[in-house]
């Protein structure tokens, strides 16, 4: 006699190979135990989402819980994740007051995750500005999903620029681990000179943020990091390309035998320079928004399969740090976690593109690049029962509903019409969001170590 499943969800399932209308996914323990259509199997609980869309829980490959207030930020950012259908976040290492530059710090952060997180968390590691190469192997052994370095310095301790000789040595060591190294890709000399000239001329209005960080600042950095990757054998990844040319450069290096890839953040698929002018500090991120024409080129790159995945670069700065008339004095970074699923869903519907692209670029591919697949990233047998339920309709995103500390309840997408909302989120078979309330408790989320050392690029 067949034992009943713990839970069965019915709805339109977005599977890796297509959409199963009026299907079901059955959960036993924390895993997906059956997928099918027709008569539901026996279960202790049935959650009927007929007519709604069930996607794999999203995997955000790029976000910052600790850049604004340190590790306590894990709690609020992962509440936003649960409410936004994001069941696994890959958290950047540039935390206050110190970056994750050793296995000892890494283990401390894992403990913070186990105390504070509402969803599952993978972690990046990084290196110190000088002398940190010998910590790389230990960080990989501790379970880091990837490394992150920068060609641009925001803080010598927390977010340093890594010089070329150190980067070559670091890439050689990271290549031995098989892990990806993502790089913040902006040329320091160019940005600093343009910024100084803008300030000297009295131009501190919002558009100058884009003018002082032109596409050239990105593509120059892309070329140098991919050249070092080609030399060292490391899998080098653009942490955020705001221009489609970044993906073309990566593709050209792959043709030369390099392991080269890049991601787009969701804002570069919809926001333009006009939005930067309108939003002022609340639209400031690095790299900045580009032109409407560039947005179209970015979509062409996504549809052509040139991107690795789409992320949020969620960085919930305090509201006060986004205010003021001097754009250079405002903090750089956007909130994007709770708006991630509704926004991506809406843009695909508006463009007449299949929802399978959302499952691929916002869940499965991300899990693959971070070594979390097949545990995470897809509705498939044996995977964690991480699920996102979307309800179609006419909605408006309201920043007041953001699940986070009060000073992080702001959004560049406030007031944007949405074609769907997150009706429910499930983490390892347990419901953590019911459409109105985060049901998860701090510590319900777990640290997810990288599952293997194979590179998705071979």
mmCIF file of N, CA, C and O in Angstrom, residues 246-335:
data_model
loop_
_atom_site.group_PDB
_atom_site.id
_atom_site.type_symbol
_atom_site.label_atom_id
_atom_site.label_comp_id
_atom_site.label_asym_id
_atom_site.label_seq_id
_atom_site.Cartn_x
_atom_site.Cartn_y
_atom_site.Cartn_z
ATOM 1 N N UNK A 246 29.187 42.925 -22.915
ATOM 2 C CA UNK A 246 29.874 42.088 -21.932
ATOM 3 C C UNK A 246 29.695 40.608 -22.221
ATOM 4 O O UNK A 246 30.642 39.815 -22.108
ATOM 5 N N UNK A 247 28.499 40.232 -22.640
ATOM 6 C CA UNK A 247 28.226 38.820 -22.946
ATOM 7 C C UNK A 247 28.888 38.404 -24.256
ATOM 8 O O UNK A 247 29.315 37.260 -24.417
ATOM 9 N N UNK A 248 28.989 39.349 -25.187
ATOM 10 C CA UNK A 248 29.682 39.062 -26.446
ATOM 11 C C UNK A 248 31.174 38.859 -26.197
ATOM 12 O O UNK A 248 31.804 37.972 -26.792
ATOM 13 N N UNK A 249 31.746 39.660 -25.290
ATOM 14 C CA UNK A 249 33.165 39.493 -24.944
ATOM 15 C C UNK A 249 33.378 38.131 -24.291
ATOM 16 O O UNK A 249 34.321 37.406 -24.628
ATOM 17 N N UNK A 250 32.485 37.767 -23.369
ATOM 18 C CA UNK A 250 32.591 36.451 -22.716
ATOM 19 C C UNK A 250 32.534 35.335 -23.756
ATOM 20 O O UNK A 250 33.320 34.374 -23.710
ATOM 21 N N UNK A 251 31.617 35.470 -24.701
ATOM 22 C CA UNK A 251 31.457 34.462 -25.745
ATOM 23 C C UNK A 251 32.727 34.342 -26.582
ATOM 24 O O UNK A 251 33.173 33.236 -26.927
ATOM 25 N N UNK A 252 33.350 35.468 -26.882
ATOM 26 C CA UNK A 252 34.577 35.443 -27.691
ATOM 27 C C UNK A 252 35.709 34.757 -26.933
ATOM 28 O O UNK A 252 36.520 34.036 -27.526
ATOM 29 N N UNK A 253 35.760 34.944 -25.615
ATOM 30 C CA UNK A 253 36.802 34.276 -24.827
ATOM 31 C C UNK A 253 36.517 32.785 -24.689
ATOM 32 O O UNK A 253 37.454 31.974 -24.676
ATOM 33 N N UNK A 254 35.257 32.406 -24.618
ATOM 34 C CA UNK A 254 34.935 30.970 -24.604
ATOM 35 C C UNK A 254 35.405 30.303 -25.896
ATOM 36 O O UNK A 254 35.884 29.165 -25.881
ATOM 37 N N UNK A 255 35.274 31.036 -27.005
ATOM 38 C CA UNK A 255 35.728 30.489 -28.292
ATOM 39 C C UNK A 255 37.234 30.275 -28.314
ATOM 40 O O UNK A 255 37.743 29.456 -29.084
ATOM 41 N N UNK A 256 37.950 30.998 -27.438
ATOM 42 C CA UNK A 256 39.407 30.838 -27.335
ATOM 43 C C UNK A 256 39.789 29.762 -26.326
ATOM 44 O O UNK A 256 40.970 29.521 -26.089
ATOM 45 N N UNK A 257 38.784 29.147 -25.693
ATOM 46 C CA UNK A 257 39.071 28.105 -24.724
ATOM 47 C C UNK A 257 38.999 28.543 -23.282
ATOM 48 O O UNK A 257 39.272 27.751 -22.375
ATOM 49 N N UNK A 258 38.640 29.789 -23.043
ATOM 50 C CA UNK A 258 38.538 30.291 -21.672
ATOM 51 C C UNK A 258 37.199 29.887 -21.060
ATOM 52 O O UNK A 258 36.219 29.643 -21.770
ATOM 53 N N UNK A 259 37.167 29.811 -19.736
ATOM 54 C CA UNK A 259 35.914 29.657 -19.007
ATOM 55 C C UNK A 259 35.455 31.066 -18.628
ATOM 56 O O UNK A 259 35.926 31.649 -17.652
ATOM 57 N N UNK A 260 34.559 31.626 -19.432
ATOM 58 C CA UNK A 260 34.140 33.021 -19.280
ATOM 59 C C UNK A 260 32.625 33.106 -19.322
ATOM 60 O O UNK A 260 31.988 32.507 -20.194
ATOM 61 N N UNK A 261 32.050 33.834 -18.381
ATOM 62 C CA UNK A 261 30.593 33.983 -18.343
ATOM 63 C C UNK A 261 30.236 35.319 -17.714
ATOM 64 O O UNK A 261 31.102 36.053 -17.233
ATOM 65 N N UNK A 262 28.942 35.625 -17.709
ATOM 66 C CA UNK A 262 28.478 36.871 -17.099
ATOM 67 C C UNK A 262 26.995 36.806 -16.815
ATOM 68 O O UNK A 262 26.259 36.058 -17.454
ATOM 69 N N UNK A 263 26.578 37.584 -15.834
ATOM 70 C CA UNK A 263 25.159 37.655 -15.470
ATOM 71 C C UNK A 263 24.629 39.056 -15.718
ATOM 72 O O UNK A 263 25.396 40.024 -15.769
ATOM 73 N N UNK A 264 23.312 39.150 -15.847
ATOM 74 C CA UNK A 264 22.634 40.441 -15.875
ATOM 75 C C UNK A 264 21.860 40.579 -14.571
ATOM 76 O O UNK A 264 21.298 39.612 -14.086
ATOM 77 N N UNK A 265 21.855 41.764 -14.001
ATOM 78 C CA UNK A 265 20.932 42.034 -12.905
ATOM 79 C C UNK A 265 19.611 42.477 -13.513
ATOM 80 O O UNK A 265 19.576 43.068 -14.603
ATOM 81 N N UNK A 266 18.528 42.196 -12.819
ATOM 82 C CA UNK A 266 17.196 42.407 -13.401
ATOM 83 C C UNK A 266 16.956 43.861 -13.780
ATOM 84 O O UNK A 266 16.257 44.151 -14.751
ATOM 85 N N UNK A 267 17.580 44.803 -13.059
ATOM 86 C CA UNK A 267 17.370 46.222 -13.376
ATOM 87 C C UNK A 267 17.869 46.572 -14.771
ATOM 88 O O UNK A 267 17.346 47.488 -15.405
ATOM 89 N N UNK A 268 18.865 45.846 -15.268
ATOM 90 C CA UNK A 268 19.396 46.157 -16.598
ATOM 91 C C UNK A 268 18.512 45.611 -17.715
ATOM 92 O O UNK A 268 18.784 45.860 -18.893
ATOM 93 N N UNK A 269 17.452 44.906 -17.347
ATOM 94 C CA UNK A 269 16.465 44.433 -18.318
ATOM 95 C C UNK A 269 15.243 45.346 -18.388
ATOM 96 O O UNK A 269 14.319 45.082 -19.155
ATOM 97 N N UNK A 270 15.238 46.411 -17.566
ATOM 98 C CA UNK A 270 14.030 47.257 -17.576
ATOM 99 C C UNK A 270 14.285 48.727 -17.260
ATOM 100 O O UNK A 270 13.502 49.576 -17.692
ATOM 101 N N UNK A 271 15.332 49.056 -16.549
ATOM 102 C CA UNK A 271 15.533 50.447 -16.127
ATOM 103 C C UNK A 271 16.457 51.186 -17.104
ATOM 104 O O UNK A 271 17.380 50.597 -17.671
ATOM 105 N N UNK A 272 16.208 52.485 -17.265
ATOM 106 C CA UNK A 272 16.972 53.301 -18.204
ATOM 107 C C UNK A 272 17.512 54.548 -17.518
ATOM 108 O O UNK A 272 17.201 54.826 -16.355
ATOM 109 N N UNK A 273 18.313 55.310 -18.256
ATOM 110 C CA UNK A 273 18.856 56.559 -17.718
ATOM 111 C C UNK A 273 17.753 57.515 -17.276
ATOM 112 O O UNK A 273 17.919 58.256 -16.301
ATOM 113 N N UNK A 274 16.618 57.469 -17.972
ATOM 114 C CA UNK A 274 15.483 58.321 -17.562
ATOM 115 C C UNK A 274 14.984 57.931 -16.173
ATOM 116 O O UNK A 274 14.566 58.793 -15.390
ATOM 117 N N UNK A 275 15.048 56.643 -15.854
ATOM 118 C CA UNK A 275 14.655 56.195 -14.520
ATOM 119 C C UNK A 275 15.635 56.688 -13.463
ATOM 120 O O UNK A 275 15.244 57.010 -12.338
ATOM 121 N N UNK A 276 16.921 56.746 -13.813
ATOM 122 C CA UNK A 276 17.922 57.279 -12.887
ATOM 123 C C UNK A 276 17.616 58.741 -12.561
ATOM 124 O O UNK A 276 17.665 59.157 -11.388
ATOM 125 N N UNK A 277 17.281 59.530 -13.578
ATOM 126 C CA UNK A 277 16.934 60.942 -13.372
ATOM 127 C C UNK A 277 15.683 61.060 -12.489
ATOM 128 O O UNK A 277 15.610 61.893 -11.583
ATOM 129 N N UNK A 278 14.705 60.203 -12.739
ATOM 130 C CA UNK A 278 13.436 60.237 -11.991
ATOM 131 C C UNK A 278 13.615 59.799 -10.538
ATOM 132 O O UNK A 278 13.089 60.431 -9.620
ATOM 133 N N UNK A 279 14.367 58.729 -10.340
ATOM 134 C CA UNK A 279 14.492 58.128 -9.010
ATOM 135 C C UNK A 279 15.586 58.759 -8.166
ATOM 136 O O UNK A 279 15.594 58.586 -6.940
ATOM 137 N N UNK A 280 16.526 59.459 -8.811
ATOM 138 C CA UNK A 280 17.675 60.063 -8.116
ATOM 139 C C UNK A 280 18.435 58.975 -7.347
ATOM 140 O O UNK A 280 18.758 57.930 -7.909
ATOM 141 N N UNK A 281 18.720 59.206 -6.071
ATOM 142 C CA UNK A 281 19.503 58.246 -5.303
ATOM 143 C C UNK A 281 18.890 56.868 -5.239
ATOM 144 O O UNK A 281 19.607 55.855 -5.153
ATOM 145 N N UNK A 282 17.571 56.784 -5.288
ATOM 146 C CA UNK A 282 16.892 55.492 -5.215
ATOM 147 C C UNK A 282 17.040 54.682 -6.514
ATOM 148 O O UNK A 282 16.616 53.540 -6.572
ATOM 149 N N UNK A 283 17.650 55.289 -7.527
ATOM 150 C CA UNK A 283 17.942 54.580 -8.765
ATOM 151 C C UNK A 283 19.433 54.406 -9.003
ATOM 152 O O UNK A 283 19.850 54.028 -10.087
ATOM 153 N N UNK A 284 20.236 54.678 -7.963
ATOM 154 C CA UNK A 284 21.686 54.595 -8.118
ATOM 155 C C UNK A 284 22.185 53.191 -7.795
ATOM 156 O O UNK A 284 21.974 52.674 -6.702
ATOM 157 N N UNK A 285 22.836 52.575 -8.757
ATOM 158 C CA UNK A 285 23.514 51.296 -8.550
ATOM 159 C C UNK A 285 24.724 51.270 -9.462
ATOM 160 O O UNK A 285 24.838 52.067 -10.384
ATOM 161 N N UNK A 286 25.630 50.356 -9.184
ATOM 162 C CA UNK A 286 26.834 50.211 -10.008
ATOM 163 C C UNK A 286 26.914 48.817 -10.592
ATOM 164 O O UNK A 286 26.830 47.852 -9.829
ATOM 165 N N UNK A 287 27.091 48.706 -11.914
ATOM 166 C CA UNK A 287 27.075 49.774 -12.910
ATOM 167 C C UNK A 287 25.696 50.455 -12.980
ATOM 168 O O UNK A 287 24.713 49.902 -12.500
ATOM 169 N N UNK A 288 25.636 51.645 -13.594
ATOM 170 C CA UNK A 288 24.369 52.380 -13.640
ATOM 171 C C UNK A 288 23.418 51.867 -14.725
ATOM 172 O O UNK A 288 23.791 51.045 -15.559
ATOM 173 N N UNK A 289 22.187 52.377 -14.669
ATOM 174 C CA UNK A 289 21.216 52.089 -15.734
ATOM 175 C C UNK A 289 21.757 52.641 -17.055
ATOM 176 O O UNK A 289 22.459 53.645 -17.082
ATOM 177 N N UNK A 290 21.379 51.996 -18.146
ATOM 178 C CA UNK A 290 21.822 52.413 -19.480
ATOM 179 C C UNK A 290 20.631 52.945 -20.299
ATOM 180 O O UNK A 290 19.584 53.265 -19.749
ATOM 181 N N UNK A 291 20.786 52.983 -21.602
ATOM 182 C CA UNK A 291 19.751 53.539 -22.475
ATOM 183 C C UNK A 291 18.650 52.518 -22.752
ATOM 184 O O UNK A 291 18.836 51.311 -22.550
ATOM 185 N N UNK A 292 17.526 52.998 -23.261
ATOM 186 C CA UNK A 292 16.435 52.103 -23.649
ATOM 187 C C UNK A 292 16.893 51.150 -24.748
ATOM 188 O O UNK A 292 16.489 49.978 -24.780
ATOM 189 N N UNK A 293 17.764 51.629 -25.644
ATOM 190 C CA UNK A 293 18.286 50.776 -26.723
ATOM 191 C C UNK A 293 19.140 49.647 -26.142
ATOM 192 O O UNK A 293 19.101 48.514 -26.617
ATOM 193 N N UNK A 294 19.895 49.959 -25.089
ATOM 194 C CA UNK A 294 20.733 48.928 -24.471
ATOM 195 C C UNK A 294 19.877 47.867 -23.785
ATOM 196 O O UNK A 294 20.214 46.677 -23.798
ATOM 197 N N UNK A 295 18.757 48.295 -23.197
ATOM 198 C CA UNK A 295 17.833 47.334 -22.583
ATOM 199 C C UNK A 295 17.378 46.313 -23.625
ATOM 200 O O UNK A 295 17.316 45.105 -23.347
ATOM 201 N N UNK A 296 17.072 46.778 -24.828
ATOM 202 C CA UNK A 296 16.636 45.860 -25.885
ATOM 203 C C UNK A 296 17.759 44.907 -26.285
ATOM 204 O O UNK A 296 17.533 43.721 -26.535
ATOM 205 N N UNK A 297 18.991 45.413 -26.329
ATOM 206 C CA UNK A 297 20.123 44.543 -26.648
ATOM 207 C C UNK A 297 20.328 43.503 -25.552
ATOM 208 O O UNK A 297 20.703 42.353 -25.824
ATOM 209 N N UNK A 298 20.075 43.886 -24.317
ATOM 210 C CA UNK A 298 20.201 42.940 -23.199
ATOM 211 C C UNK A 298 19.185 41.804 -23.346
ATOM 212 O O UNK A 298 19.509 40.626 -23.126
ATOM 213 N N UNK A 299 17.945 42.146 -23.703
ATOM 214 C CA UNK A 299 16.935 41.093 -23.905
ATOM 215 C C UNK A 299 17.322 40.170 -25.059
ATOM 216 O O UNK A 299 17.125 38.947 -24.983
ATOM 217 N N UNK A 300 17.896 40.735 -26.096
ATOM 218 C CA UNK A 300 18.328 39.908 -27.228
ATOM 219 C C UNK A 300 19.408 38.927 -26.778
ATOM 220 O O UNK A 300 19.413 37.759 -27.185
ATOM 221 N N UNK A 301 20.297 39.382 -25.903
ATOM 222 C CA UNK A 301 21.350 38.509 -25.383
ATOM 223 C C UNK A 301 20.766 37.395 -24.523
ATOM 224 O O UNK A 301 21.203 36.239 -24.588
ATOM 225 N N UNK A 302 19.750 37.718 -23.729
ATOM 226 C CA UNK A 302 19.111 36.699 -22.880
ATOM 227 C C UNK A 302 18.436 35.638 -23.744
ATOM 228 O O UNK A 302 18.654 34.434 -23.552
ATOM 229 N N UNK A 303 17.631 36.087 -24.701
ATOM 230 C CA UNK A 303 16.888 35.138 -25.542
ATOM 231 C C UNK A 303 17.848 34.271 -26.369
ATOM 232 O O UNK A 303 17.571 33.093 -26.628
ATOM 233 N N UNK A 304 19.002 34.840 -26.725
ATOM 234 C CA UNK A 304 19.992 34.094 -27.512
ATOM 235 C C UNK A 304 20.830 33.143 -26.659
ATOM 236 O O UNK A 304 21.679 32.417 -27.190
ATOM 237 N N UNK A 305 20.611 33.153 -25.350
ATOM 238 C CA UNK A 305 21.330 32.231 -24.483
ATOM 239 C C UNK A 305 22.743 32.652 -24.147
ATOM 240 O O UNK A 305 23.572 31.818 -23.759
ATOM 241 N N UNK A 306 23.056 33.940 -24.269
ATOM 242 C CA UNK A 306 24.421 34.410 -24.016
ATOM 243 C C UNK A 306 24.698 34.676 -22.532
ATOM 244 O O UNK A 306 25.849 34.737 -22.112
ATOM 245 N N UNK A 307 23.640 34.884 -21.740
ATOM 246 C CA UNK A 307 23.796 35.171 -20.313
ATOM 247 C C UNK A 307 23.863 33.884 -19.510
ATOM 248 O O UNK A 307 23.249 32.879 -19.863
ATOM 249 N N UNK A 308 24.589 33.951 -18.379
ATOM 250 C CA UNK A 308 24.604 32.817 -17.450
ATOM 251 C C UNK A 308 23.289 32.754 -16.685
ATOM 252 O O UNK A 308 22.616 31.727 -16.661
ATOM 253 N N UNK A 309 22.933 33.861 -16.052
ATOM 254 C CA UNK A 309 21.691 33.926 -15.281
ATOM 255 C C UNK A 309 21.343 35.376 -14.989
ATOM 256 O O UNK A 309 22.111 36.291 -15.318
ATOM 257 N N UNK A 310 20.184 35.587 -14.375
ATOM 258 C CA UNK A 310 19.713 36.919 -13.985
ATOM 259 C C UNK A 310 19.648 36.968 -12.462
ATOM 260 O O UNK A 310 19.102 36.064 -11.827
ATOM 261 N N UNK A 311 20.209 38.031 -11.888
ATOM 262 C CA UNK A 311 20.247 38.188 -10.436
ATOM 263 C C UNK A 311 19.606 39.517 -10.040
ATOM 264 O O UNK A 311 19.097 40.241 -10.898
ATOM 265 N N UNK A 312 19.652 39.838 -8.743
ATOM 266 C CA UNK A 312 19.075 41.113 -8.283
ATOM 267 C C UNK A 312 20.123 42.127 -7.856
ATOM 268 O O UNK A 312 19.874 43.327 -7.932
ATOM 269 N N UNK A 313 21.280 41.691 -7.350
ATOM 270 C CA UNK A 313 22.239 42.588 -6.689
ATOM 271 C C UNK A 313 21.532 43.369 -5.572
ATOM 272 O O UNK A 313 21.811 44.543 -5.348
ATOM 273 N N UNK A 314 20.619 42.687 -4.899
ATOM 274 C CA UNK A 314 19.867 43.284 -3.785
ATOM 275 C C UNK A 314 20.836 43.839 -2.744
ATOM 276 O O UNK A 314 21.688 43.119 -2.230
ATOM 277 N N UNK A 315 20.727 45.132 -2.465
ATOM 278 C CA UNK A 315 21.597 45.793 -1.477
ATOM 279 C C UNK A 315 20.754 46.814 -0.720
ATOM 280 O O UNK A 315 20.644 47.965 -1.134
ATOM 281 N N UNK A 316 20.111 46.384 0.378
ATOM 282 C CA UNK A 316 19.117 47.230 1.055
ATOM 283 C C UNK A 316 19.723 48.308 1.948
ATOM 284 O O UNK A 316 19.715 48.225 3.176
ATOM 285 N N UNK A 317 20.280 49.331 1.309
ATOM 286 C CA UNK A 317 20.806 50.467 2.068
ATOM 287 C C UNK A 317 19.687 51.158 2.841
ATOM 288 O O UNK A 317 18.530 51.171 2.405
ATOM 289 N N UNK A 318 20.056 51.772 3.953
ATOM 290 C CA UNK A 318 19.095 52.563 4.705
ATOM 291 C C UNK A 318 18.578 53.712 3.818
ATOM 292 O O UNK A 318 19.344 54.330 3.081
ATOM 293 N N UNK A 319 17.291 53.994 3.947
ATOM 294 C CA UNK A 319 16.665 55.031 3.116
ATOM 295 C C UNK A 319 17.452 56.345 3.162
ATOM 296 O O UNK A 319 17.630 57.023 2.132
ATOM 297 N N UNK A 320 17.943 56.701 4.328
ATOM 298 C CA UNK A 320 18.638 57.985 4.480
ATOM 299 C C UNK A 320 19.889 58.066 3.610
ATOM 300 O O UNK A 320 20.307 59.157 3.209
ATOM 301 N N UNK A 321 20.488 56.910 3.292
ATOM 302 C CA UNK A 321 21.702 56.908 2.469
ATOM 303 C C UNK A 321 21.407 57.090 0.990
ATOM 304 O O UNK A 321 22.330 57.206 0.184
ATOM 305 N N UNK A 322 20.121 57.108 0.629
ATOM 306 C CA UNK A 322 19.735 57.286 -0.778
ATOM 307 C C UNK A 322 19.208 58.697 -1.050
ATOM 308 O O UNK A 322 18.843 59.016 -2.174
ATOM 309 N N UNK A 323 19.174 59.527 -0.019
ATOM 310 C CA UNK A 323 18.608 60.870 -0.140
ATOM 311 C C UNK A 323 19.689 61.899 -0.437
ATOM 312 O O UNK A 323 20.864 61.686 -0.146
ATOM 313 N N UNK A 324 19.287 63.041 -1.016
ATOM 314 C CA UNK A 324 20.204 64.154 -1.244
ATOM 315 C C UNK A 324 20.310 64.525 -2.709
ATOM 316 O O UNK A 324 20.009 63.739 -3.603
ATOM 317 N N UNK A 325 20.768 65.760 -2.946
ATOM 318 C CA UNK A 325 20.867 66.292 -4.304
ATOM 319 C C UNK A 325 22.186 65.930 -4.983
ATOM 320 O O UNK A 325 22.314 66.052 -6.203
ATOM 321 N N UNK A 326 23.192 65.508 -4.196
ATOM 322 C CA UNK A 326 24.489 65.132 -4.755
ATOM 323 C C UNK A 326 24.479 63.624 -5.009
ATOM 324 O O UNK A 326 24.555 62.823 -4.084
ATOM 325 N N UNK A 327 24.377 63.242 -6.282
ATOM 326 C CA UNK A 327 24.262 61.815 -6.612
ATOM 327 C C UNK A 327 25.502 61.051 -6.181
ATOM 328 O O UNK A 327 25.421 59.858 -5.835
ATOM 329 N N UNK A 328 26.651 61.710 -6.132
ATOM 330 C CA UNK A 328 27.882 61.010 -5.751
ATOM 331 C C UNK A 328 27.925 60.703 -4.256
ATOM 332 O O UNK A 328 28.687 59.838 -3.819
ATOM 333 N N UNK A 329 27.112 61.398 -3.472
ATOM 334 C CA UNK A 329 27.085 61.172 -2.020
ATOM 335 C C UNK A 329 26.084 60.082 -1.627
ATOM 336 O O UNK A 329 26.077 59.637 -0.477
ATOM 337 N N UNK A 330 25.245 59.651 -2.562
ATOM 338 C CA UNK A 330 24.234 58.623 -2.264
ATOM 339 C C UNK A 330 24.861 57.228 -2.316
ATOM 340 O O UNK A 330 25.765 56.969 -3.105
ATOM 341 N N UNK A 331 24.362 56.328 -1.497
ATOM 342 C CA UNK A 331 24.806 54.941 -1.535
ATOM 343 C C UNK A 331 24.398 54.286 -2.851
ATOM 344 O O UNK A 331 23.347 54.588 -3.412
ATOM 345 N N UNK A 332 25.238 53.358 -3.336
ATOM 346 C CA UNK A 332 24.969 52.663 -4.603
ATOM 347 C C UNK A 332 24.454 51.260 -4.328
ATOM 348 O O UNK A 332 25.146 50.458 -3.720
ATOM 349 N N UNK A 333 23.238 50.991 -4.767
ATOM 350 C CA UNK A 333 22.638 49.673 -4.577
ATOM 351 C C UNK A 333 21.136 49.792 -4.473
ATOM 352 O O UNK A 333 20.614 50.801 -3.990
ATOM 353 N N UNK A 334 20.432 48.760 -4.921
ATOM 354 C CA UNK A 334 18.970 48.770 -4.969
ATOM 355 C C UNK A 334 18.400 47.637 -4.114
ATOM 356 O O UNK A 334 19.043 46.610 -3.930
ATOM 357 N N UNK A 335 17.167 47.812 -3.633
ATOM 358 C CA UNK A 335 16.421 46.668 -3.124
ATOM 359 C C UNK A 335 15.784 45.980 -4.329
ATOM 360 O O UNK A 335 15.362 46.638 -5.272
#
